[in-house]
Amino acid sequence: MKSGDARVALIGFPSVGKSTFLSLMTSTASEAASYEFTTLTCIPGVIEYKGANIQLLDLPGIIEGAAQGKGRGRQVIAVARTSDVVIMMLDATKGEVQRSLLERELESVGIRLNKCKPNIYFKPKKGGGISFNSTVTLTQCSEKLVQLILHEYKIFNAEVLFREDCSPDEFIDVIVGNRVYMPCLYVYNKIDQISMEEVDRLARRPNSVVISCGMKLNLDYLLEKLWEYLALTCIYTKKRGQRPDFTDAIILRKGASVEHVCHRIHRTLASQFKYALVWGTSTKYSPQRVGLTHLMEHEDVIQIVKK
């Protein structure tokens, strides 16, 4: 993983309170003032949460036209593309204008927020024309439309298989191939300046959290949601005859197996692996003897036995 156990990009328009948010969530001081564009470079901070070090990158404020290079927009967006999660900080007093503009800027450079990668198999060939198939009923694309799109991209020989009902735009994303699909958490700041009805409406929106940096409201809940979106798992190790080491967790993605734990400890450990003893919620009883394919869960304890 990159620079810590996970990387979170904090983006937003100027004057939404990103600098104050960074100072509250980390020990990093980011310059804040009553005028816009106080953050001119990427300022990193580290959130220590549930044994993981989450790197939070406060990026310079994005303005309309950022995708074309305005206000250092290209550099900002390039950093966002390499992150695990995007936190889009929005001013709760300014309605939905900021959110739609930011989404448009990110969409235009190939960042797809809270969307799954289209389940389309696409493989260019050297000959044989276009082979088209689908395993579902298509309501948005047809074979003729797919051929027209491929011809627009000067592709005349390819194999295409739709495994879900995708739109023409999603098919184009598959052809282009440089799209990034990442989770995004929409964080509405300054909720102390709007009505309770409006706070309730914003809080009920999908992928949204409402906070107030000025009054330090709801920051704990935001951390919980961020952890959920990062999908991280803390694994603790134990040596034979000793107590588990709860001071140094191994941080992995959710769904990691015993083999992933072995590779994280040492690259040769998997080849010397005999079995592992696991304590925790991933087992039916504790300890349970498991193999390399056993899936670990959060805060499991593992003891690896070598051959």
mmCIF file of C-alpha atoms in Angstrom:
data_model
loop_
_atom_site.group_PDB
_atom_site.id
_atom_site.type_symbol
_atom_site.label_atom_id
_atom_site.label_comp_id
_atom_site.label_asym_id
_atom_site.label_seq_id
_atom_site.Cartn_x
_atom_site.Cartn_y
_atom_site.Cartn_z
ATOM 1 C CA MET A 1 0.000 0.000 0.000
ATOM 2 C CA LYS A 2 0.974 3.598 -0.457
ATOM 3 C CA SER A 3 2.553 5.922 2.164
ATOM 4 C CA GLY A 4 0.864 4.457 5.208
ATOM 5 C CA ASP A 5 -1.877 1.867 5.193
ATOM 6 C CA ALA A 6 -4.274 3.904 3.036
ATOM 7 C CA ARG A 7 -4.384 7.214 1.201
ATOM 8 C CA VAL A 8 -7.310 9.641 1.290
ATOM 9 C CA ALA A 9 -7.578 12.709 -0.959
ATOM 10 C CA LEU A 10 -9.361 15.705 0.587
ATOM 11 C CA ILE A 11 -10.744 17.872 -2.206
ATOM 12 C CA GLY A 12 -13.161 20.763 -2.416
ATOM 13 C CA PHE A 13 -13.634 24.342 -3.498
ATOM 14 C CA PRO A 14 -11.712 27.080 -1.660
ATOM 15 C CA SER A 15 -13.118 28.240 1.704
ATOM 16 C CA VAL A 16 -15.029 25.045 2.604
ATOM 17 C CA GLY A 17 -12.908 24.428 5.727
ATOM 18 C CA LYS A 18 -10.482 21.756 4.456
ATOM 19 C CA SER A 19 -7.520 23.245 6.338
ATOM 20 C CA THR A 20 -9.429 23.312 9.634
ATOM 21 C CA PHE A 21 -10.591 19.744 9.011
ATOM 22 C CA LEU A 22 -7.003 18.545 8.459
ATOM 23 C CA SER A 23 -5.871 20.212 11.703
ATOM 24 C CA LEU A 24 -8.720 18.589 13.661
ATOM 25 C CA MET A 25 -8.276 15.076 12.251
ATOM 26 C CA THR A 26 -4.467 15.013 12.315
ATOM 27 C CA SER A 27 -1.674 16.761 14.171
ATOM 28 C CA THR A 28 -0.755 18.642 10.988
ATOM 29 C CA ALA A 29 -1.210 22.398 10.841
ATOM 30 C CA SER A 30 -2.579 23.553 7.482
ATOM 31 C CA GLU A 31 -2.727 27.281 6.890
ATOM 32 C CA ALA A 32 -6.249 28.686 7.204
ATOM 33 C CA ALA A 33 -7.417 32.259 6.685
ATOM 34 C CA SER A 34 -10.509 34.277 5.846
ATOM 35 C CA TYR A 35 -9.548 34.472 2.165
ATOM 36 C CA GLU A 36 -9.554 31.765 -0.522
ATOM 37 C CA PHE A 37 -6.584 29.700 -1.789
ATOM 38 C CA THR A 38 -4.676 29.559 1.517
ATOM 39 C CA THR A 39 -3.629 25.987 0.602
ATOM 40 C CA LEU A 40 -1.386 26.197 -2.475
ATOM 41 C CA THR A 41 0.359 22.817 -2.235
ATOM 42 C CA CYS A 42 -0.646 19.317 -1.127
ATOM 43 C CA ILE A 43 -0.391 19.122 2.681
ATOM 44 C CA PRO A 44 -0.235 15.573 4.107
ATOM 45 C CA GLY A 45 -1.368 14.516 7.560
ATOM 46 C CA VAL A 46 -1.817 11.126 9.248
ATOM 47 C CA ILE A 47 -4.958 9.879 11.006
ATOM 48 C CA GLU A 48 -4.226 7.106 13.506
ATOM 49 C CA TYR A 49 -7.374 5.010 13.771
ATOM 50 C CA LYS A 50 -7.969 1.382 14.836
ATOM 51 C CA GLY A 51 -4.271 0.627 14.573
ATOM 52 C CA ALA A 52 -3.961 1.953 11.023
ATOM 53 C CA ASN A 53 -2.128 5.014 9.716
ATOM 54 C CA ILE A 54 -4.393 6.727 7.185
ATOM 55 C CA GLN A 55 -2.656 9.396 5.129
ATOM 56 C CA LEU A 56 -4.926 12.418 4.570
ATOM 57 C CA LEU A 57 -3.876 14.709 1.717
ATOM 58 C CA ASP A 58 -5.282 18.241 1.845
ATOM 59 C CA LEU A 59 -5.239 19.248 -1.827
ATOM 60 C CA PRO A 60 -5.422 22.864 -3.074
ATOM 61 C CA GLY A 61 -8.962 24.126 -3.642
ATOM 62 C CA ILE A 62 -10.451 23.059 -6.980
ATOM 63 C CA ILE A 63 -12.169 25.703 -9.120
ATOM 64 C CA GLU A 64 -14.359 25.397 -12.200
ATOM 65 C CA GLY A 65 -12.154 24.496 -15.166
ATOM 66 C CA ALA A 66 -9.651 22.550 -13.027
ATOM 67 C CA ALA A 67 -9.605 19.658 -15.514
ATOM 68 C CA GLN A 68 -8.262 22.075 -18.149
ATOM 69 C CA GLY A 69 -5.480 23.194 -15.794
ATOM 70 C CA LYS A 70 -6.999 26.215 -14.010
ATOM 71 C CA GLY A 71 -5.760 26.801 -10.461
ATOM 72 C CA ARG A 72 -3.274 23.904 -10.550
ATOM 73 C CA GLY A 73 -6.258 21.687 -11.239
ATOM 74 C CA ARG A 74 -4.421 18.996 -13.177
ATOM 75 C CA GLN A 75 -1.878 18.421 -10.400
ATOM 76 C CA VAL A 76 -4.665 18.247 -7.801
ATOM 77 C CA ILE A 77 -6.698 15.771 -9.813
ATOM 78 C CA ALA A 78 -3.608 13.641 -10.568
ATOM 79 C CA VAL A 79 -3.070 13.128 -6.818
ATOM 80 C CA ALA A 80 -6.763 12.294 -6.345
ATOM 81 C CA ARG A 81 -6.495 9.519 -8.979
ATOM 82 C CA THR A 82 -3.850 7.692 -6.895
ATOM 83 C CA SER A 83 -5.877 7.697 -3.670
ATOM 84 C CA ASP A 84 -7.930 4.904 -2.111
ATOM 85 C CA VAL A 85 -10.871 7.144 -1.162
ATOM 86 C CA VAL A 86 -11.895 10.708 -2.034
ATOM 87 C CA ILE A 87 -13.391 12.958 0.635
ATOM 88 C CA MET A 88 -15.263 15.713 -1.184
ATOM 89 C CA MET A 89 -15.730 18.549 1.301
ATOM 90 C CA LEU A 90 -18.702 20.775 0.542
ATOM 91 C CA ASP A 91 -20.167 23.936 2.064
ATOM 92 C CA ALA A 92 -23.597 23.012 3.451
ATOM 93 C CA THR A 93 -24.771 26.621 2.998
ATOM 94 C CA LYS A 94 -24.214 26.590 -0.780
ATOM 95 C CA GLY A 95 -26.662 23.908 -1.848
ATOM 96 C CA GLU A 96 -25.731 21.381 -4.529
ATOM 97 C CA VAL A 97 -23.816 23.737 -6.845
ATOM 98 C CA GLN A 98 -20.373 22.792 -5.522
ATOM 99 C CA ARG A 99 -21.034 19.046 -5.627
ATOM 100 C CA SER A 100 -22.230 19.003 -9.258
ATOM 101 C CA LEU A 101 -19.314 21.177 -10.432
ATOM 102 C CA LEU A 102 -16.702 19.029 -8.655
ATOM 103 C CA GLU A 103 -18.240 15.809 -9.962
ATOM 104 C CA ARG A 104 -18.161 17.230 -13.490
ATOM 105 C CA GLU A 105 -14.466 18.173 -13.182
ATOM 106 C CA LEU A 106 -13.526 14.690 -11.915
ATOM 107 C CA GLU A 107 -15.693 12.917 -14.501
ATOM 108 C CA SER A 108 -13.995 14.822 -17.324
ATOM 109 C CA VAL A 109 -10.579 13.395 -16.352
ATOM 110 C CA GLY A 110 -11.795 9.812 -15.977
ATOM 111 C CA ILE A 111 -12.481 9.578 -12.230
ATOM 112 C CA ARG A 112 -15.720 7.691 -11.574
ATOM 113 C CA LEU A 113 -17.066 8.183 -8.048
ATOM 114 C CA ASN A 114 -19.046 5.459 -6.244
ATOM 115 C CA LYS A 115 -19.459 3.459 -9.439
ATOM 116 C CA CYS A 116 -18.514 -0.122 -10.171
ATOM 117 C CA LYS A 117 -16.355 -0.961 -13.140
ATOM 118 C CA PRO A 118 -18.662 -2.009 -16.031
ATOM 119 C CA ASN A 119 -18.855 -5.793 -16.327
ATOM 120 C CA ILE A 120 -17.930 -5.888 -20.005
ATOM 121 C CA TYR A 121 -15.319 -8.174 -21.551
ATOM 122 C CA PHE A 122 -13.489 -6.333 -24.334
ATOM 123 C CA LYS A 123 -10.475 -7.595 -26.277
ATOM 124 C CA PRO A 124 -9.148 -6.121 -29.546
ATOM 125 C CA LYS A 125 -8.096 -8.712 -32.161
ATOM 126 C CA LYS A 126 -5.959 -8.688 -35.295
ATOM 127 C CA GLY A 127 -8.718 -10.021 -37.545
ATOM 128 C CA GLY A 128 -12.099 -11.706 -37.719
ATOM 129 C CA GLY A 129 -14.299 -8.621 -37.398
ATOM 130 C CA ILE A 130 -16.383 -7.764 -34.345
ATOM 131 C CA SER A 131 -17.736 -10.616 -32.235
ATOM 132 C CA PHE A 132 -20.628 -9.401 -30.051
ATOM 133 C CA ASN A 133 -22.456 -11.317 -27.299
ATOM 134 C CA SER A 134 -24.394 -10.588 -24.108
ATOM 135 C CA THR A 135 -25.494 -12.703 -21.148
ATOM 136 C CA VAL A 136 -28.292 -10.269 -20.176
ATOM 137 C CA THR A 137 -31.037 -8.361 -21.983
ATOM 138 C CA LEU A 138 -29.642 -5.023 -23.152
ATOM 139 C CA THR A 139 -31.894 -1.948 -22.957
ATOM 140 C CA GLN A 140 -29.281 0.794 -23.503
ATOM 141 C CA CYS A 141 -26.899 -0.683 -26.075
ATOM 142 C CA SER A 142 -27.425 -2.724 -29.220
ATOM 143 C CA GLU A 143 -24.989 -4.637 -31.430
ATOM 144 C CA LYS A 144 -25.241 -1.928 -34.085
ATOM 145 C CA LEU A 145 -24.515 0.856 -31.585
ATOM 146 C CA VAL A 146 -21.523 -1.073 -30.200
ATOM 147 C CA GLN A 147 -20.125 -1.446 -33.725
ATOM 148 C CA LEU A 148 -20.602 2.280 -34.411
ATOM 149 C CA ILE A 149 -18.759 3.201 -31.184
ATOM 150 C CA LEU A 150 -15.897 0.812 -32.008
ATOM 151 C CA HIS A 151 -15.601 2.230 -35.531
ATOM 152 C CA GLU A 152 -15.393 5.746 -34.041
ATOM 153 C CA TYR A 153 -12.305 4.548 -32.156
ATOM 154 C CA LYS A 154 -10.895 2.927 -35.336
ATOM 155 C CA ILE A 155 -11.452 -0.569 -33.925
ATOM 156 C CA PHE A 156 -12.697 -3.041 -36.539
ATOM 157 C CA ASN A 157 -11.696 -6.366 -34.969
ATOM 158 C CA ALA A 158 -12.649 -7.117 -31.371
ATOM 159 C CA GLU A 159 -14.420 -9.483 -29.022
ATOM 160 C CA VAL A 160 -17.177 -7.893 -26.870
ATOM 161 C CA LEU A 161 -19.247 -9.582 -24.163
ATOM 162 C CA PHE A 162 -21.767 -7.628 -22.055
ATOM 163 C CA ARG A 163 -22.304 -9.291 -18.674
ATOM 164 C CA GLU A 164 -24.616 -6.498 -17.445
ATOM 165 C CA ASP A 165 -26.931 -3.877 -18.936
ATOM 166 C CA CYS A 166 -24.449 -1.027 -19.466
ATOM 167 C CA SER A 167 -24.854 2.362 -21.112
ATOM 168 C CA PRO A 168 -22.902 3.560 -24.197
ATOM 169 C CA ASP A 169 -20.822 5.842 -21.934
ATOM 170 C CA GLU A 170 -19.825 2.877 -19.754
ATOM 171 C CA PHE A 171 -18.825 0.905 -22.854
ATOM 172 C CA ILE A 172 -16.670 3.848 -23.994
ATOM 173 C CA ASP A 173 -14.993 3.844 -20.552
ATOM 174 C CA VAL A 174 -14.077 0.177 -21.090
ATOM 175 C CA ILE A 175 -12.620 0.910 -24.552
ATOM 176 C CA VAL A 176 -10.567 3.876 -23.341
ATOM 177 C CA GLY A 177 -9.329 1.834 -20.373
ATOM 178 C CA ASN A 178 -7.794 4.608 -18.224
ATOM 179 C CA ARG A 179 -10.782 5.247 -15.994
ATOM 180 C CA VAL A 180 -10.390 5.114 -12.215
ATOM 181 C CA TYR A 181 -13.277 3.835 -10.064
ATOM 182 C CA MET A 182 -13.070 4.914 -6.439
ATOM 183 C CA PRO A 183 -15.319 5.408 -3.418
ATOM 184 C CA CYS A 184 -16.191 8.983 -2.485
ATOM 185 C CA LEU A 185 -17.541 10.341 0.791
ATOM 186 C CA TYR A 186 -19.422 13.642 0.457
ATOM 187 C CA VAL A 187 -18.783 15.671 3.619
ATOM 188 C CA TYR A 188 -21.032 18.695 4.204
ATOM 189 C CA ASN A 189 -19.298 21.183 6.514
ATOM 190 C CA LYS A 190 -20.792 24.215 8.343
ATOM 191 C CA ILE A 191 -24.036 22.477 9.330
ATOM 192 C CA ASP A 192 -24.248 24.854 12.327
ATOM 193 C CA GLN A 193 -25.216 27.568 9.822
ATOM 194 C CA ILE A 194 -28.254 25.829 8.279
ATOM 195 C CA SER A 195 -31.651 24.625 9.527
ATOM 196 C CA MET A 196 -32.195 21.220 11.148
ATOM 197 C CA GLU A 197 -34.488 20.246 8.243
ATOM 198 C CA GLU A 198 -31.677 20.915 5.760
ATOM 199 C CA VAL A 199 -29.158 19.014 7.943
ATOM 200 C CA ASP A 200 -31.519 16.030 8.005
ATOM 201 C CA ARG A 201 -31.979 16.166 4.207
ATOM 202 C CA LEU A 202 -28.231 16.253 3.541
ATOM 203 C CA ALA A 203 -27.491 13.490 6.091
ATOM 204 C CA ARG A 204 -29.961 11.143 4.364
ATOM 205 C CA ARG A 205 -28.283 11.477 0.961
ATOM 206 C CA PRO A 206 -26.284 8.416 -0.180
ATOM 207 C CA ASN A 207 -22.551 8.435 0.660
ATOM 208 C CA SER A 208 -22.947 11.646 2.684
ATOM 209 C CA VAL A 209 -21.866 12.793 6.158
ATOM 210 C CA VAL A 210 -22.712 16.128 7.805
ATOM 211 C CA ILE A 211 -20.160 17.829 10.095
ATOM 212 C CA SER A 212 -19.160 21.151 11.599
ATOM 213 C CA CYS A 213 -15.422 21.807 11.925
ATOM 214 C CA GLY A 214 -16.122 25.037 13.795
ATOM 215 C CA MET A 215 -18.146 23.264 16.511
ATOM 216 C CA LYS A 216 -16.395 19.839 16.139
ATOM 217 C CA LEU A 217 -19.675 18.064 15.414
ATOM 218 C CA ASN A 218 -19.977 14.481 14.062
ATOM 219 C CA LEU A 219 -16.254 13.982 13.411
ATOM 220 C CA ASP A 220 -16.235 10.586 15.162
ATOM 221 C CA TYR A 221 -18.996 9.309 12.883
ATOM 222 C CA LEU A 222 -17.062 10.576 9.844
ATOM 223 C CA LEU A 223 -14.046 8.511 10.948
ATOM 224 C CA GLU A 224 -16.238 5.406 11.244
ATOM 225 C CA LYS A 225 -17.623 5.942 7.723
ATOM 226 C CA LEU A 226 -14.137 6.562 6.330
ATOM 227 C CA TRP A 227 -12.932 3.281 7.842
ATOM 228 C CA GLU A 228 -15.902 1.513 6.248
ATOM 229 C CA TYR A 229 -15.136 3.013 2.815
ATOM 230 C CA LEU A 230 -11.431 2.142 3.049
ATOM 231 C CA ALA A 231 -12.366 -1.491 3.814
ATOM 232 C CA LEU A 232 -9.282 -2.107 5.967
ATOM 233 C CA THR A 233 -8.684 -4.986 8.368
ATOM 234 C CA CYS A 234 -6.320 -5.095 11.375
ATOM 235 C CA ILE A 235 -4.644 -8.463 11.971
ATOM 236 C CA TYR A 236 -2.573 -9.160 15.109
ATOM 237 C CA THR A 237 0.201 -11.733 15.281
ATOM 238 C CA LYS A 238 1.095 -14.134 18.092
ATOM 239 C CA LYS A 239 4.225 -16.156 18.768
ATOM 240 C CA ARG A 240 3.978 -19.628 20.279
ATOM 241 C CA GLY A 241 3.692 -19.506 24.080
ATOM 242 C CA GLN A 242 3.395 -15.696 24.117
ATOM 243 C CA ARG A 243 0.569 -13.187 24.293
ATOM 244 C CA PRO A 244 -0.642 -11.510 21.063
ATOM 245 C CA ASP A 245 1.157 -8.320 20.022
ATOM 246 C CA PHE A 246 -1.642 -5.724 20.075
ATOM 247 C CA THR A 247 0.803 -2.830 19.653
ATOM 248 C CA ASP A 248 1.675 -3.532 16.017
ATOM 249 C CA ALA A 249 -1.177 -4.530 13.709
ATOM 250 C CA ILE A 250 -0.833 -5.780 10.139
ATOM 251 C CA ILE A 251 -3.193 -3.673 7.991
ATOM 252 C CA LEU A 252 -4.733 -5.410 4.979
ATOM 253 C CA ARG A 253 -7.721 -4.982 2.685
ATOM 254 C CA LYS A 254 -11.006 -6.604 3.678
ATOM 255 C CA GLY A 255 -11.161 -10.123 2.245
ATOM 256 C CA ALA A 256 -7.447 -10.831 2.815
ATOM 257 C CA SER A 257 -6.464 -14.457 3.373
ATOM 258 C CA VAL A 258 -3.850 -16.128 5.570
ATOM 259 C CA GLU A 259 -1.584 -16.161 2.508
ATOM 260 C CA HIS A 260 -1.781 -12.345 2.296
ATOM 261 C CA VAL A 261 -0.728 -12.169 5.964
ATOM 262 C CA CYS A 262 2.253 -14.438 5.239
ATOM 263 C CA HIS A 263 3.394 -12.284 2.326
ATOM 264 C CA ARG A 264 3.073 -9.165 4.464
ATOM 265 C CA ILE A 265 5.285 -10.640 7.218
ATOM 266 C CA HIS A 266 7.943 -12.059 4.855
ATOM 267 C CA ARG A 267 7.901 -13.026 1.184
ATOM 268 C CA THR A 268 9.255 -16.549 1.871
ATOM 269 C CA LEU A 269 6.884 -17.386 4.732
ATOM 270 C CA ALA A 270 4.121 -18.801 2.508
ATOM 271 C CA SER A 271 6.504 -21.404 1.039
ATOM 272 C CA GLN A 272 7.440 -22.568 4.566
ATOM 273 C CA PHE A 273 3.812 -22.532 5.800
ATOM 274 C CA LYS A 274 2.431 -25.659 7.538
ATOM 275 C CA TYR A 275 -0.753 -24.329 9.160
ATOM 276 C CA ALA A 276 -2.001 -21.355 11.178
ATOM 277 C CA LEU A 277 -3.962 -20.985 14.407
ATOM 278 C CA VAL A 278 -6.527 -18.168 14.309
ATOM 279 C CA TRP A 279 -8.515 -16.554 17.118
ATOM 280 C CA GLY A 280 -11.376 -14.197 16.265
ATOM 281 C CA THR A 281 -14.655 -13.707 14.430
ATOM 282 C CA SER A 282 -13.498 -15.460 11.227
ATOM 283 C CA THR A 283 -13.397 -18.824 13.028
ATOM 284 C CA LYS A 284 -16.066 -21.199 14.336
ATOM 285 C CA TYR A 285 -14.053 -21.771 17.515
ATOM 286 C CA SER A 286 -10.838 -20.317 18.945
ATOM 287 C CA PRO A 287 -8.188 -21.218 18.142
ATOM 288 C CA GLN A 288 -9.024 -22.850 14.820
ATOM 289 C CA ARG A 289 -6.423 -24.568 12.663
ATOM 290 C CA VAL A 290 -6.627 -23.114 9.130
ATOM 291 C CA GLY A 291 -4.818 -23.138 5.791
ATOM 292 C CA LEU A 292 -3.569 -20.434 3.441
ATOM 293 C CA THR A 293 -6.988 -19.777 1.868
ATOM 294 C CA HIS A 294 -8.762 -18.924 5.153
ATOM 295 C CA LEU A 295 -10.228 -15.386 5.036
ATOM 296 C CA MET A 296 -9.275 -13.131 7.930
ATOM 297 C CA GLU A 297 -11.559 -10.618 9.658
ATOM 298 C CA HIS A 298 -10.967 -7.415 11.614
ATOM 299 C CA GLU A 299 -8.938 -7.851 14.825
ATOM 300 C CA ASP A 300 -8.266 -11.562 14.294
ATOM 301 C CA VAL A 301 -5.144 -12.983 15.958
ATOM 302 C CA ILE A 302 -2.938 -15.369 13.978
ATOM 303 C CA GLN A 303 -0.097 -17.719 14.906
ATOM 304 C CA ILE A 304 1.747 -19.204 11.931
ATOM 305 C CA VAL A 305 3.395 -22.626 12.223
ATOM 306 C CA LYS A 306 6.185 -23.382 9.742
ATOM 307 C CA LYS A 307 7.196 -26.770 8.315
#
